[in-house]
Short mmCIF file of C-alpha atoms in Angstrom, two decimals:
data_model
loop_
_atom_site.label_atom_id
_atom_site.label_comp_id
_atom_site.label_asym_id
_atom_site.label_seq_id
_atom_site.Cartn_x
_atom_site.Cartn_y
_atom_site.Cartn_z
CA MET A 1 43.12 2.74 25.30
CA SER A 2 46.44 4.57 25.41
CA ARG A 3 45.53 7.38 23.05
CA ARG A 4 42.43 9.53 22.73
CA GLY A 5 40.56 9.44 19.44
CA PHE A 6 37.11 9.19 18.01
CA LEU A 7 34.96 6.50 16.52
CA ALA A 8 33.88 6.76 12.88
CA LEU A 9 30.93 4.57 11.91
CA ALA A 10 31.54 3.76 8.27
CA ALA A 11 28.44 1.60 7.79
CA LEU A 12 25.51 0.43 9.85
CA VAL A 13 22.73 -1.62 8.34
CA ALA A 14 20.00 -3.96 9.51
CA ALA A 15 20.00 -7.20 7.56
CA VAL A 16 18.61 -10.70 7.62
CA PRO A 17 19.57 -13.85 5.75
CA ALA A 18 17.94 -14.60 2.39
CA PHE A 19 14.29 -15.55 2.86
CA ALA A 20 14.41 -15.49 6.61
CA GLN A 21 11.29 -16.62 8.40
CA LEU A 22 8.65 -13.92 8.72
CA ARG A 23 6.39 -13.14 11.65
CA ALA A 24 3.49 -10.81 12.39
CA ILE A 25 3.95 -8.23 15.15
CA THR A 26 0.71 -6.76 16.47
CA TYR A 27 0.68 -3.02 15.84
CA VAL A 28 -2.84 -1.96 16.85
CA THR A 29 -5.93 -3.75 18.18
CA GLY A 30 -9.46 -2.72 19.15
CA LEU A 31 -10.57 -1.63 15.68
CA ASN A 32 -14.02 -2.28 14.21
CA ASN A 33 -13.85 -3.76 10.69
CA PRO A 34 -10.72 -1.90 9.58
CA MET A 35 -10.63 -1.48 5.80
CA TYR A 36 -7.56 0.56 4.91
CA MET A 37 -4.50 2.27 6.39
CA VAL A 38 -2.87 5.49 5.19
CA GLN A 39 0.50 6.82 6.35
CA ASP A 40 0.71 10.52 7.25
CA PRO A 41 3.67 11.75 5.17
CA THR A 42 4.38 14.55 7.66
CA ARG A 43 4.33 12.35 10.79
CA PRO A 44 6.24 9.03 10.58
CA ASP A 45 4.58 7.78 13.79
CA THR A 46 1.02 8.45 12.60
CA GLN A 47 -1.37 6.46 10.41
CA TYR A 48 -5.06 6.82 9.61
CA VAL A 49 -7.21 3.70 9.68
CA LEU A 50 -10.54 3.60 7.87
CA GLN A 51 -13.30 1.56 9.47
CA ARG A 52 -15.97 0.22 7.18
CA SER A 53 -18.83 1.93 9.01
CA GLY A 54 -17.39 5.38 8.32
CA GLU A 55 -14.96 6.32 11.10
CA ILE A 56 -11.36 7.23 10.31
CA LYS A 57 -9.22 6.50 13.36
CA VAL A 58 -5.92 8.20 14.19
CA VAL A 59 -3.17 5.78 15.27
CA VAL A 60 0.01 7.18 16.84
CA ASN A 61 2.75 4.69 17.69
CA GLY A 62 0.17 1.91 17.63
CA ALA A 63 -2.29 3.66 19.96
CA ILE A 64 -5.78 4.67 18.80
CA GLN A 65 -6.44 8.31 19.60
CA ALA A 66 -9.69 9.42 21.24
CA THR A 67 -10.69 11.85 18.48
CA ASP A 68 -11.52 10.58 14.99
CA TYR A 69 -9.77 12.01 11.96
CA LEU A 70 -13.24 12.18 10.39
CA ASN A 71 -16.59 10.47 10.92
CA LEU A 72 -18.77 9.69 7.88
CA THR A 73 -21.11 7.12 9.44
CA SER A 74 -24.21 9.15 8.53
CA LEU A 75 -23.19 9.30 4.85
CA THR A 76 -22.43 5.65 4.06
CA THR A 77 -23.96 2.21 4.39
CA THR A 78 -22.39 -1.21 4.95
CA ASP A 79 -24.80 -3.26 2.83
CA GLY A 80 -23.00 -6.00 0.89
CA GLU A 81 -19.56 -4.69 -0.01
CA ARG A 82 -20.39 -1.06 0.63
CA GLY A 83 -18.92 1.31 3.18
CA LEU A 84 -15.90 3.52 3.71
CA LEU A 85 -13.36 2.13 1.25
CA SER A 86 -10.22 4.20 0.79
CA MET A 87 -8.37 7.48 1.33
CA ALA A 88 -5.49 9.21 -0.46
CA LEU A 89 -3.57 12.20 0.84
CA ALA A 90 -2.65 14.83 -1.73
CA SER A 91 0.89 14.91 -3.07
CA ASP A 92 1.25 18.34 -1.45
CA PHE A 93 -0.51 17.29 1.76
CA ALA A 94 2.12 18.98 3.94
CA THR A 95 0.98 22.38 2.65
CA SER A 96 -2.55 21.85 1.31
CA GLY A 97 -3.84 19.46 3.99
CA TYR A 98 -6.10 17.83 1.36
CA ALA A 99 -7.41 14.32 1.99
CA TYR A 100 -9.47 12.51 -0.66
CA ILE A 101 -11.92 9.93 0.67
CA GLU A 102 -13.81 7.21 -1.20
CA TYR A 103 -17.02 5.67 0.12
CA THR A 104 -20.37 4.37 -1.08
CA ASP A 105 -23.24 6.70 -0.22
CA THR A 106 -26.58 5.55 1.22
CA SER A 107 -27.84 4.95 -2.33
CA GLY A 108 -24.81 2.84 -3.19
CA ASN A 109 -23.13 5.33 -5.52
CA ILE A 110 -19.35 5.69 -5.33
CA GLU A 111 -18.33 9.07 -3.94
CA ILE A 112 -14.91 10.70 -3.81
CA LYS A 113 -14.86 13.79 -1.59
CA ARG A 114 -12.08 16.13 -0.59
CA TYR A 115 -11.66 17.35 3.00
CA THR A 116 -9.07 19.75 4.41
CA ARG A 117 -6.96 19.36 7.53
CA SER A 118 -8.31 21.31 10.50
CA THR A 119 -6.44 24.50 11.39
CA SER A 120 -7.06 23.92 15.09
CA ASN A 121 -6.10 20.24 15.26
CA PRO A 122 -3.85 18.76 12.53
CA LEU A 123 -4.98 15.25 13.49
CA THR A 124 -8.53 15.95 12.32
CA LEU A 125 -10.20 16.88 9.05
CA ASP A 126 -12.64 19.78 9.03
CA PRO A 127 -16.11 18.43 7.98
CA SER A 128 -17.18 21.90 6.81
CA THR A 129 -14.54 21.85 4.05
CA VAL A 130 -16.17 18.97 2.15
CA HIS A 131 -15.79 19.31 -1.61
CA ASN A 132 -17.29 16.81 -4.07
CA VAL A 133 -14.81 15.47 -6.62
CA ILE A 134 -16.74 12.77 -8.49
CA THR A 135 -19.90 10.70 -8.14
CA ILE A 136 -19.94 7.38 -10.00
CA PRO A 137 -23.47 5.91 -10.34
CA HIS A 138 -23.55 2.43 -8.77
CA SER A 139 -26.93 2.10 -7.09
CA MET A 140 -28.30 -1.15 -8.52
CA TYR A 141 -26.10 -3.74 -6.77
CA ASP A 142 -24.22 -3.64 -3.49
CA PHE A 143 -20.97 -5.26 -4.65
CA HIS A 144 -18.14 -4.83 -7.17
CA ASN A 145 -17.46 -1.24 -6.19
CA GLY A 146 -13.68 -1.40 -6.47
CA GLY A 147 -12.20 0.16 -3.38
CA THR A 148 -8.93 2.06 -3.79
CA ILE A 149 -7.94 5.59 -4.71
CA ALA A 150 -4.29 6.61 -4.93
CA PHE A 151 -2.09 9.31 -6.40
CA GLY A 152 0.42 8.17 -8.98
CA SER A 153 3.89 9.66 -9.34
CA ASP A 154 2.37 11.81 -12.10
CA GLY A 155 0.32 13.66 -9.46
CA TYR A 156 -3.04 12.46 -10.79
CA LEU A 157 -5.70 10.59 -8.82
CA TYR A 158 -6.46 7.01 -9.86
CA CYS A 159 -9.60 5.11 -8.91
CA GLY A 160 -10.30 1.43 -9.53
CA VAL A 161 -14.02 0.86 -10.23
CA GLY A 162 -15.75 -2.53 -10.19
CA ASP A 163 -18.02 -3.72 -13.00
CA GLY A 164 -21.14 -2.85 -11.01
CA GLY A 165 -22.52 -6.38 -10.75
CA PRO A 166 -24.40 -8.60 -10.70
CA GLU A 167 -22.24 -11.70 -11.12
CA TYR A 168 -20.89 -12.44 -14.61
CA ASP A 169 -21.27 -8.79 -15.71
CA PRO A 170 -24.34 -9.57 -17.90
CA ASN A 171 -24.41 -6.03 -19.32
CA ASN A 172 -20.74 -6.17 -20.36
CA ASN A 173 -20.08 -3.02 -18.34
CA ALA A 174 -16.33 -3.58 -18.11
CA GLN A 175 -16.08 -3.33 -21.92
CA ASN A 176 -18.58 -0.48 -22.33
CA PRO A 177 -16.64 2.66 -23.37
CA ASN A 178 -19.48 4.90 -22.15
CA LEU A 179 -19.38 3.72 -18.52
CA LEU A 180 -16.75 4.09 -15.81
CA LEU A 181 -17.70 0.68 -14.35
CA GLY A 182 -15.08 -2.05 -14.71
CA LYS A 183 -12.33 0.48 -15.37
CA MET A 184 -9.35 2.23 -13.88
CA ILE A 185 -9.91 5.96 -14.14
CA ARG A 186 -7.45 8.86 -13.82
CA ILE A 187 -8.45 12.45 -13.05
CA ASP A 188 -6.89 15.74 -11.96
CA PRO A 189 -8.76 16.94 -8.85
CA SER A 190 -6.78 20.19 -8.70
CA SER A 191 -8.76 21.69 -11.59
CA ASP A 192 -12.29 21.57 -13.05
CA ASP A 193 -13.26 20.95 -16.68
CA PHE A 194 -16.96 20.67 -15.74
CA PRO A 195 -17.87 23.85 -13.82
CA SER A 196 -21.62 23.40 -14.34
CA ASP A 197 -21.72 19.79 -13.05
CA ASP A 198 -21.30 19.38 -9.28
CA THR A 199 -20.79 15.61 -9.64
CA LYS A 200 -17.65 16.22 -11.73
CA ASN A 201 -15.24 18.66 -10.10
CA TYR A 202 -12.01 17.63 -11.80
CA ALA A 203 -10.06 18.00 -15.01
CA ILE A 204 -9.11 15.39 -17.59
CA PRO A 205 -5.34 14.89 -17.75
CA PRO A 206 -4.39 15.66 -21.37
CA THR A 207 -2.27 12.48 -21.53
CA ASN A 208 -5.17 10.18 -20.65
CA PRO A 209 -5.33 7.51 -23.37
CA PHE A 210 -8.91 8.34 -24.42
CA ALA A 211 -8.74 12.13 -23.98
CA ASN A 212 -9.61 14.36 -26.94
CA GLY A 213 -10.95 11.44 -28.97
CA SER A 214 -7.69 9.52 -28.91
CA GLY A 215 -7.27 5.84 -28.13
CA PRO A 216 -8.30 2.69 -30.01
CA VAL A 217 -12.02 3.42 -29.46
CA SER A 218 -14.12 6.44 -28.61
CA ALA A 219 -14.50 6.32 -24.81
CA LEU A 220 -15.04 8.46 -21.74
CA PRO A 221 -11.92 10.60 -21.25
CA GLU A 222 -11.61 9.68 -17.54
CA ILE A 223 -10.83 6.05 -18.44
CA TRP A 224 -7.26 4.91 -17.97
CA ALA A 225 -7.75 1.16 -18.58
CA PHE A 226 -10.57 -1.29 -19.47
CA GLY A 227 -11.55 -4.79 -18.50
CA TYR A 228 -11.53 -5.12 -14.71
CA ARG A 229 -14.03 -7.17 -12.73
CA ASN A 230 -13.36 -5.72 -9.28
CA PRO A 231 -9.94 -4.06 -8.83
CA PHE A 232 -10.48 -3.84 -5.08
CA ARG A 233 -6.91 -3.17 -3.97
CA TYR A 234 -4.02 -1.83 -6.03
CA SER A 235 -0.88 0.20 -5.40
CA PHE A 236 2.02 1.97 -7.06
CA ASP A 237 5.59 0.81 -6.60
CA SER A 238 6.58 3.93 -4.70
CA PRO A 239 9.39 5.97 -6.32
CA GLY A 240 9.87 7.70 -2.98
CA LEU A 241 11.01 4.36 -1.54
CA GLY A 242 13.09 3.38 -4.56
CA GLY A 243 10.32 1.85 -6.70
CA ASN A 244 9.68 2.35 -10.40
CA GLY A 245 6.15 3.80 -10.22
CA GLY A 246 4.52 0.72 -11.78
CA LEU A 247 0.85 0.00 -11.10
CA VAL A 248 0.06 -3.42 -9.57
CA VAL A 249 -3.61 -4.44 -9.35
CA GLY A 250 -5.29 -7.37 -7.62
CA ASP A 251 -8.45 -8.02 -9.66
CA VAL A 252 -11.00 -10.26 -7.92
CA GLY A 253 -12.11 -13.15 -10.13
CA GLN A 254 -15.45 -14.84 -10.80
CA ASP A 255 -15.66 -18.64 -10.49
CA ALA A 256 -12.24 -19.98 -11.34
CA TRP A 257 -9.29 -17.53 -11.36
CA GLU A 258 -7.83 -14.61 -9.41
CA GLU A 259 -5.31 -12.34 -11.11
CA VAL A 260 -2.58 -9.76 -10.60
CA ASP A 261 -2.19 -7.15 -13.34
CA TYR A 262 0.82 -4.92 -13.91
CA GLU A 263 1.59 -1.91 -16.07
CA PRO A 264 4.70 0.27 -16.13
CA ALA A 265 4.29 3.91 -15.16
CA ALA A 266 2.48 6.02 -17.79
CA HIS A 267 1.30 3.00 -19.82
CA GLY A 268 -2.47 3.50 -19.90
CA GLY A 269 -4.99 2.43 -22.51
CA ARG A 270 -4.80 -1.30 -21.81
CA ASN A 271 -7.65 -3.82 -21.79
CA TYR A 272 -7.34 -6.57 -19.17
CA GLY A 273 -10.10 -8.64 -20.72
CA TRP A 274 -13.01 -9.11 -18.30
CA LYS A 275 -15.59 -10.49 -18.97
CA GLN A 276 -14.24 -12.30 -22.00
CA ARG A 277 -11.35 -13.56 -19.91
CA GLU A 278 -10.85 -14.50 -16.28
CA GLY A 279 -7.13 -14.48 -15.59
CA LEU A 280 -5.42 -15.99 -18.64
CA HIS A 281 -8.46 -18.08 -19.52
CA ASP A 282 -11.55 -17.75 -21.68
CA SER A 283 -14.42 -17.15 -19.26
CA GLY A 284 -17.02 -18.76 -21.49
CA LEU A 285 -19.35 -15.84 -20.73
CA GLY A 286 -19.48 -14.40 -24.23
CA GLY A 287 -19.73 -10.70 -24.90
CA THR A 288 -17.31 -8.68 -27.01
CA SER A 289 -14.16 -6.77 -26.20
CA ALA A 290 -14.16 -3.02 -26.67
CA TYR A 291 -10.80 -3.40 -28.42
CA THR A 292 -7.80 -5.68 -28.62
CA PRO A 293 -5.14 -6.78 -27.92
CA LEU A 294 -5.96 -7.91 -24.41
CA THR A 295 -3.23 -7.56 -21.77
CA ASP A 296 -2.30 -10.70 -19.86
CA PRO A 297 -2.05 -10.69 -16.07
CA ILE A 298 1.40 -11.35 -14.61
CA TYR A 299 -0.08 -13.97 -12.31
CA ASN A 300 -3.33 -15.93 -12.04
CA CYS A 301 -4.32 -18.33 -9.31
CA PRO A 302 -7.04 -21.04 -9.52
CA HIS A 303 -10.00 -21.48 -7.20
CA ASN A 304 -8.92 -24.92 -6.02
CA GLY A 305 -8.53 -24.05 -2.38
CA GLN A 306 -5.64 -21.69 -3.09
CA SER A 307 -7.48 -18.41 -3.60
CA SER A 308 -10.97 -17.00 -4.10
CA ALA A 309 -10.91 -13.23 -3.40
CA ILE A 310 -7.55 -11.60 -4.06
CA ILE A 311 -6.39 -8.62 -1.99
CA GLY A 312 -3.75 -6.61 -3.82
CA GLY A 313 -0.84 -5.36 -1.74
CA TYR A 314 2.49 -3.58 -2.21
CA VAL A 315 5.90 -4.09 -3.73
CA TYR A 316 8.18 -4.31 -0.70
CA ARG A 317 10.69 -1.44 -0.47
CA GLY A 318 11.61 -1.55 3.21
CA ALA A 319 14.83 -2.72 4.87
CA GLY A 320 13.75 -4.85 7.82
CA LEU A 321 13.02 -8.06 5.88
CA GLY A 322 16.44 -8.11 4.24
CA PRO A 323 17.60 -7.81 0.62
CA ALA A 324 15.99 -11.10 -0.48
CA PHE A 325 12.54 -9.52 -0.12
CA GLN A 326 13.41 -6.28 -1.90
CA GLY A 327 11.09 -5.77 -4.88
CA ARG A 328 8.82 -8.70 -4.03
CA TYR A 329 5.08 -8.10 -4.29
CA PHE A 330 3.00 -9.03 -1.22
CA PHE A 331 -0.68 -9.92 -1.72
CA ALA A 332 -3.39 -11.89 0.07
CA ASP A 333 -6.75 -13.60 -0.17
CA ASP A 334 -9.68 -12.38 1.90
CA GLU A 335 -11.78 -15.54 1.96
CA GLN A 336 -8.92 -18.02 2.33
CA GLY A 337 -7.00 -15.87 4.85
CA LYS A 338 -3.63 -16.27 3.13
CA VAL A 339 -0.61 -14.06 2.41
CA TRP A 340 1.95 -14.61 -0.36
CA SER A 341 4.86 -12.77 -1.91
CA MET A 342 5.95 -12.91 -5.54
CA ALA A 343 9.20 -12.01 -7.28
CA LEU A 344 8.92 -9.40 -10.03
CA SER A 345 11.38 -9.23 -12.91
CA TYR A 346 11.39 -6.63 -15.68
CA ASP A 347 12.30 -6.58 -19.34
CA ALA A 348 13.87 -3.70 -21.26
CA ASN A 349 10.45 -2.04 -21.69
CA GLY A 350 9.66 -2.15 -17.97
CA GLU A 351 7.08 -4.93 -18.35
CA ALA A 352 6.94 -7.22 -15.33
CA THR A 353 6.85 -10.98 -14.98
CA GLY A 354 5.78 -12.66 -11.76
CA SER A 355 7.42 -15.83 -10.42
CA ASP A 356 8.58 -17.67 -7.30
CA ILE A 357 5.35 -17.50 -5.29
CA GLN A 358 6.05 -17.94 -1.56
CA ASP A 359 3.26 -18.69 0.93
CA HIS A 360 3.79 -16.83 4.23
CA THR A 361 0.48 -17.79 5.85
CA SER A 362 1.84 -20.22 8.42
CA GLU A 363 4.71 -17.88 9.33
CA LEU A 364 2.45 -14.88 9.96
CA GLY A 365 -0.32 -16.92 11.60
CA THR A 366 -4.01 -17.06 10.86
CA SER A 367 -4.92 -15.03 13.95
CA ALA A 368 -2.94 -12.07 12.59
CA ILE A 369 -4.11 -12.43 8.99
CA GLY A 370 -7.79 -13.22 9.63
CA ASN A 371 -9.80 -11.97 6.66
CA PRO A 372 -7.45 -9.34 5.25
CA SER A 373 -9.07 -6.26 3.75
CA ALA A 374 -5.87 -4.51 2.68
CA PHE A 375 -2.18 -4.05 3.31
CA GLY A 376 -0.62 -0.90 4.70
CA GLU A 377 2.74 0.72 4.01
CA ASP A 378 4.50 3.12 6.38
CA SER A 379 7.03 5.84 5.64
CA ASN A 380 9.92 3.35 5.92
CA GLY A 381 8.39 0.90 3.46
CA ASP A 382 7.45 -1.61 6.15
CA LEU A 383 4.27 -3.54 5.38
CA TYR A 384 1.22 -4.24 7.53
CA VAL A 385 -1.68 -6.65 7.06
CA ILE A 386 -5.14 -5.39 8.02
CA ASN A 387 -7.39 -7.99 9.64
CA LEU A 388 -10.99 -7.00 8.86
CA THR A 389 -12.80 -9.45 11.14
CA GLY A 390 -10.15 -9.49 13.89
CA GLY A 391 -10.06 -5.71 14.21
CA SER A 392 -6.28 -5.57 14.22
CA ILE A 393 -3.28 -4.49 12.16
CA SER A 394 0.01 -6.40 12.25
CA MET A 395 3.43 -5.50 10.91
CA ILE A 396 5.16 -8.04 8.68
CA ALA A 397 8.62 -8.54 10.14
CA SER A 398 11.55 -10.92 10.22
CA THR A 399 11.91 -13.34 13.11
CA THR A 400 15.45 -12.06 13.76
CA MET A 401 17.41 -8.95 12.90
CA THR A 402 21.17 -8.65 12.62
CA ILE A 403 22.82 -5.31 13.29
CA THR A 404 26.03 -5.18 11.29
CA GLY A 405 28.54 -2.42 10.86
CA HIS A 406 32.10 -1.30 10.35
CA VAL A 407 33.98 0.80 12.88
CA THR A 408 37.17 2.79 12.36
CA LEU A 409 38.99 3.86 15.52
CA GLN A 410 40.78 6.90 14.19
CA GLN A 411 44.03 7.98 15.91
CA TRP A 412 44.19 4.53 17.48
CA LEU A 413 47.55 2.90 16.77
CA GLY A 414 46.86 -0.48 18.30
CA PRO A 415 45.18 -3.50 16.69
CA VAL A 416 41.48 -3.18 15.85
CA ALA A 417 40.71 -6.86 16.31
CA GLY A 418 39.45 -7.63 19.78
CA GLN A 419 38.57 -4.05 20.66
CA GLN A 420 35.35 -4.15 22.67
CA ILE A 421 32.34 -2.03 21.76
CA THR A 422 28.91 -1.60 23.32
CA ILE A 423 25.82 -1.33 21.11
CA GLY A 424 22.67 0.34 22.43
CA VAL A 425 19.31 0.11 20.64
CA ARG A 426 17.05 3.14 21.25
CA ARG A 427 13.77 4.53 20.09
CA PRO A 428 14.35 7.29 17.50
CA GLY A 429 15.51 10.48 19.22
CA SER A 430 15.83 8.82 22.65
CA THR A 431 19.00 8.72 24.76
CA THR A 432 17.87 5.65 26.71
CA ASN A 433 18.90 2.16 25.59
CA LEU A 434 16.14 -0.41 25.22
CA ASP A 435 18.71 -3.16 24.71
CA THR A 436 22.49 -3.24 25.21
CA TYR A 437 24.91 -5.64 23.51
CA THR A 438 28.65 -6.02 24.02
CA THR A 439 30.81 -7.45 21.26
CA THR A 440 34.32 -7.21 19.84
CA LEU A 441 35.56 -6.03 16.47
CA ASP A 442 37.16 -8.42 14.03
CA ALA A 443 40.45 -7.77 12.27
CA LEU A 444 38.75 -5.48 9.74
CA GLY A 445 36.76 -3.53 12.32
CA ASP A 446 33.48 -5.25 11.48
CA PHE A 447 30.88 -6.41 13.99
CA SER A 448 27.57 -8.26 14.02
CA VAL A 449 24.99 -8.84 16.75
CA THR A 450 21.55 -10.44 16.60
CA THR A 451 18.51 -8.72 18.11
CA ASN A 452 14.86 -9.65 18.43
CA ARG A 453 13.77 -6.04 17.96
CA ILE A 454 12.12 -5.43 14.61
CA GLY A 455 11.52 -1.98 13.19
CA HIS A 456 13.39 1.31 13.00
CA TYR A 457 15.56 2.39 15.90
CA ASP A 458 18.60 4.50 16.66
CA VAL A 459 21.77 2.52 17.34
CA ALA A 460 24.46 3.95 19.66
CA ILE A 461 27.98 2.56 19.34
CA LYS A 462 30.36 3.11 22.26
CA ALA A 463 34.01 2.11 22.45
CA SER A 464 34.70 3.76 25.82
CA HIS A 465 33.08 6.32 28.12
CA TRP A 466 34.37 9.13 25.88
CA LEU A 467 34.15 7.48 22.47
CA ARG A 468 30.72 6.99 20.93
CA LYS A 469 28.58 7.42 17.80
CA VAL A 470 24.83 7.39 17.24
CA ASP A 471 23.37 6.31 13.89
CA HIS A 472 19.73 6.82 12.91
#
């Protein structure tokens, strides 16, 4: 070049064509019945993986660390559907270090305990800090426990609770206003409205639909919604990643139908109909509803070889799969070993409708999916499928990635078209290129190169030995 200048990178994005083929990239192996994955909000490279028997493993950049985050094997049992089920980190985890853990105790009751991050090792929880939050009686049967706790954007802790069993909910627990079984509950673990009861160390959010005698029927104030059979996995459409805060629940069906339920943020007090209904259909099991109207699922799937034990997932808010997948809900089936995604559309009231079901099972591969116990979501919104029986976790990725961008060569008076640039792909923070591509700019200063690397990397653009730009 005849004149010195500098390179301005006006735009750099990773994109893929609409509905590009997906693939599963192995992230971690060597796990023992992994149940759930939680992203550390203070460490983008770190996740915590719950194993059913009670160990919480620390995974850093896909490598299992030698020291457990916490070990609860002496406190839980793996009979039936029991075990270590879920964990939620407090909204203020960076300062409080609070981790809330859900498991079934040796009697089968559902326990939610709070532990605090160790002061000596931030990648461990201090067992001596254990604090009971809530005990939900569930000792009679070893299934239909639910299995997820999560903080909503309102800062409150939600817990999906199964109907308690046995099959067909003969006691109509899911419609009983005096039981937490078969419900979604919402509590405030930062306070305590029950100081004399050690099984209830939480406050009732004043906006709960049945608090202070409000709601369509008199009911326990912890209840957020009625009529679930076994809301094993659910999630919020994360506002931090651009979502709307809506609650999406995969409710495991009985003999004929699996369902996905949706409610906009702050829309509690709904009745999803079990056991009177299974999906959109009359169950034929009798019983009475606590109140009406019943809320329809946004999707139900028949037991005709398509589905038999739904695993709720996440609304996709990452970038790596391309814009066509933005806002699609990924979910799975544990017994069938399948993964789908579904388009969500919204009306003026924020109510969702599900459509355009796409089956990604063959793309991801049965060896990666196995019997999925949950999905995971990292700090970038990328999704992972957790293979319970295979002991692995795989990232859902596109088969190809296109790095596109626009370059302005400021103080350069010659033509932009044909100017050669070098593109280096690096791990975040690194100065070493993993891959190097050479291409030329078009007449507008745009460029595009295809890479097989999937994930989040730094990209270094170089137009000469003295002219370069790094984008993160």
